[in-house]
PDB file of C-alpha atoms in Angstrom:
ATOM      1  CA  UNK A   1      27.995  65.068  51.764  1.00 89.00           C
ATOM      2  CA  UNK A   2      31.272  64.108  50.089  1.00 94.00           C
ATOM      3  CA  UNK A   3      33.581  61.114  50.179  1.00 95.00           C
ATOM      4  CA  UNK A   4      37.071  60.201  49.003  1.00 95.00           C
ATOM      5  CA  UNK A   5      37.100  56.803  47.289  1.00 95.00           C
ATOM      6  CA  UNK A   6      39.933  54.703  45.889  1.00 95.00           C
ATOM      7  CA  UNK A   7      39.534  52.803  42.632  1.00 94.00           C
ATOM      8  CA  UNK A   8      42.059  51.798  40.022  1.00 91.00           C
ATOM      9  CA  UNK A   9      44.967  52.905  42.226  1.00 93.00           C
ATOM     10  CA  UNK A  10      43.769  56.523  42.291  1.00 95.00           C
ATOM     11  CA  UNK A  11      41.705  58.571  44.737  1.00 96.00           C
ATOM     12  CA  UNK A  12      38.670  60.677  43.822  1.00 96.00           C
ATOM     13  CA  UNK A  13      36.644  63.202  45.828  1.00 95.00           C
ATOM     14  CA  UNK A  14      32.991  62.595  44.973  1.00 95.00           C
ATOM     15  CA  UNK A  15      29.557  63.859  45.925  1.00 94.00           C
ATOM     16  CA  UNK A  16      26.082  62.874  44.770  1.00 94.00           C
ATOM     17  CA  UNK A  17      25.507  63.868  41.147  1.00 94.00           C
ATOM     18  CA  UNK A  18      29.208  64.060  40.163  1.00 94.00           C
ATOM     19  CA  UNK A  19      30.594  62.421  37.023  1.00 96.00           C
ATOM     20  CA  UNK A  20      34.110  60.982  37.199  1.00 96.00           C
ATOM     21  CA  UNK A  21      36.386  59.169  34.760  1.00 96.00           C
ATOM     22  CA  UNK A  22      38.096  56.123  36.323  1.00 96.00           C
ATOM     23  CA  UNK A  23      40.141  53.133  35.159  1.00 96.00           C
ATOM     24  CA  UNK A  24      38.072  50.482  33.382  1.00 96.00           C
ATOM     25  CA  UNK A  25      35.476  48.706  35.531  1.00 94.00           C
ATOM     26  CA  UNK A  26      33.608  45.686  34.181  1.00 94.00           C
ATOM     27  CA  UNK A  27      29.942  46.294  33.407  1.00 93.00           C
ATOM     28  CA  UNK A  28      27.572  47.604  30.782  1.00 94.00           C
ATOM     29  CA  UNK A  29      26.320  51.165  30.410  1.00 94.00           C
ATOM     30  CA  UNK A  30      23.366  51.708  32.742  1.00 93.00           C
ATOM     31  CA  UNK A  31      24.382  49.123  35.324  1.00 95.00           C
ATOM     32  CA  UNK A  32      25.094  50.073  38.930  1.00 95.00           C
ATOM     33  CA  UNK A  33      28.425  49.741  40.752  1.00 95.00           C
ATOM     34  CA  UNK A  34      29.260  49.964  44.450  1.00 95.00           C
ATOM     35  CA  UNK A  35      32.562  51.562  45.459  1.00 92.00           C
ATOM     36  CA  UNK A  36      33.387  50.156  48.871  1.00 88.00           C
ATOM     37  CA  UNK A  37      36.912  51.483  49.441  1.00 92.00           C
ATOM     38  CA  UNK A  38      35.944  54.786  51.123  1.00 94.00           C
ATOM     39  CA  UNK A  39      38.916  56.582  52.698  1.00 94.00           C
ATOM     40  CA  UNK A  40      37.272  59.755  54.038  1.00 93.00           C
ATOM     41  CA  UNK A  41      33.765  61.145  54.364  1.00 94.00           C
ATOM     42  CA  UNK A  42      32.427  64.452  55.523  1.00 93.00           C
ATOM     43  CA  UNK A  43      29.657  66.984  55.469  1.00 89.00           C
ATOM     44  CA  UNK A  44      30.887  70.549  55.119  1.00 86.00           C
ATOM     45  CA  UNK A  45      33.812  70.897  57.518  1.00 89.00           C
ATOM     46  CA  UNK A  46      32.840  67.918  59.710  1.00 91.00           C
ATOM     47  CA  UNK A  47      34.373  64.486  59.144  1.00 93.00           C
ATOM     48  CA  UNK A  48      32.281  61.357  59.571  1.00 89.00           C
ATOM     49  CA  UNK A  49      33.059  57.729  60.302  1.00 89.00           C
ATOM     50  CA  UNK A  50      33.696  55.584  57.231  1.00 88.00           C
ATOM     51  CA  UNK A  51      32.955  52.168  58.763  1.00 90.00           C
ATOM     52  CA  UNK A  52      30.443  50.419  56.527  1.00 89.00           C
ATOM     53  CA  UNK A  53      30.122  53.427  54.218  1.00 92.00           C
ATOM     54  CA  UNK A  54      29.723  52.765  50.486  1.00 93.00           C
ATOM     55  CA  UNK A  55      29.310  54.925  47.404  1.00 95.00           C
ATOM     56  CA  UNK A  56      26.708  53.925  44.802  1.00 96.00           C
ATOM     57  CA  UNK A  57      27.465  54.797  41.184  1.00 96.00           C
ATOM     58  CA  UNK A  58      25.997  54.162  37.752  1.00 96.00           C
ATOM     59  CA  UNK A  59      28.070  53.418  34.648  1.00 97.00           C
ATOM     60  CA  UNK A  60      27.393  56.064  32.021  1.00 96.00           C
ATOM     61  CA  UNK A  61      29.737  54.759  29.309  1.00 96.00           C
ATOM     62  CA  UNK A  62      32.764  52.626  28.555  1.00 96.00           C
ATOM     63  CA  UNK A  63      35.172  54.724  26.480  1.00 96.00           C
ATOM     64  CA  UNK A  64      38.773  55.177  25.411  1.00 96.00           C
ATOM     65  CA  UNK A  65      41.095  58.058  26.255  1.00 96.00           C
ATOM     66  CA  UNK A  66      42.907  60.190  23.693  1.00 97.00           C
ATOM     67  CA  UNK A  67      45.778  58.557  21.832  1.00 97.00           C
ATOM     68  CA  UNK A  68      49.237  58.925  23.339  1.00 98.00           C
ATOM     69  CA  UNK A  69      52.136  58.691  20.877  1.00 98.00           C
ATOM     70  CA  UNK A  70      55.252  56.861  22.106  1.00 97.00           C
ATOM     71  CA  UNK A  71      58.273  57.748  19.936  1.00 98.00           C
ATOM     72  CA  UNK A  72      61.714  56.274  20.554  1.00 98.00           C
ATOM     73  CA  UNK A  73      64.878  57.359  18.773  1.00 98.00           C
ATOM     74  CA  UNK A  74      68.579  56.663  19.161  1.00 97.00           C
ATOM     75  CA  UNK A  75      70.919  59.155  17.584  1.00 96.00           C
ATOM     76  CA  UNK A  76      73.217  58.078  14.773  1.00 97.00           C
ATOM     77  CA  UNK A  77      71.935  54.471  14.741  1.00 97.00           C
ATOM     78  CA  UNK A  78      68.985  54.802  12.314  1.00 97.00           C
ATOM     79  CA  UNK A  79      66.657  53.574  15.116  1.00 98.00           C
ATOM     80  CA  UNK A  80      63.124  54.980  15.216  1.00 97.00           C
ATOM     81  CA  UNK A  81      59.989  53.352  16.664  1.00 98.00           C
ATOM     82  CA  UNK A  82      56.534  54.902  16.790  1.00 98.00           C
ATOM     83  CA  UNK A  83      53.694  53.356  18.815  1.00 98.00           C
ATOM     84  CA  UNK A  84      50.300  54.612  19.907  1.00 97.00           C
ATOM     85  CA  UNK A  85      48.252  53.734  22.983  1.00 97.00           C
ATOM     86  CA  UNK A  86      44.637  54.396  23.984  1.00 97.00           C
ATOM     87  CA  UNK A  87      43.714  53.592  27.577  1.00 96.00           C
ATOM     88  CA  UNK A  88      40.263  52.175  28.350  1.00 97.00           C
ATOM     89  CA  UNK A  89      38.269  54.048  30.985  1.00 96.00           C
ATOM     90  CA  UNK A  90      34.802  54.115  32.505  1.00 96.00           C
ATOM     91  CA  UNK A  91      32.623  57.173  33.090  1.00 97.00           C
ATOM     92  CA  UNK A  92      30.693  56.946  36.374  1.00 96.00           C
ATOM     93  CA  UNK A  93      27.825  59.042  37.708  1.00 97.00           C
ATOM     94  CA  UNK A  94      27.675  59.079  41.517  1.00 96.00           C
ATOM     95  CA  UNK A  95      24.143  58.266  42.676  1.00 95.00           C
ATOM     96  CA  UNK A  96      24.528  58.447  46.446  1.00 93.00           C
ATOM     97  CA  UNK A  97      27.119  58.596  49.210  1.00 92.00           C
ATOM     98  CA  UNK A  98      26.340  56.531  52.281  1.00 83.00           C
TER      99      UNK A  98
END
């Protein structure tokens, strides 16, 4: 069985046993999280009702993404700025759907 859940402004297709990387969710590694915003659910090619359906997940780790370099330059004005950014994210393991 699979489900499409929304978290952090993005949508993810998940099934039991999957690992996904989402925007940061509060919690420690090993704690459980319930994703309640289920948009679609199905089994094979059949769609199922999503009323009252939740997805149970476990937090594997809190981590940071790769560094993104932001470089700004204006020609002929001796203007250069270099910044870096690392986004926080959470790695989830889907325990069960439903």
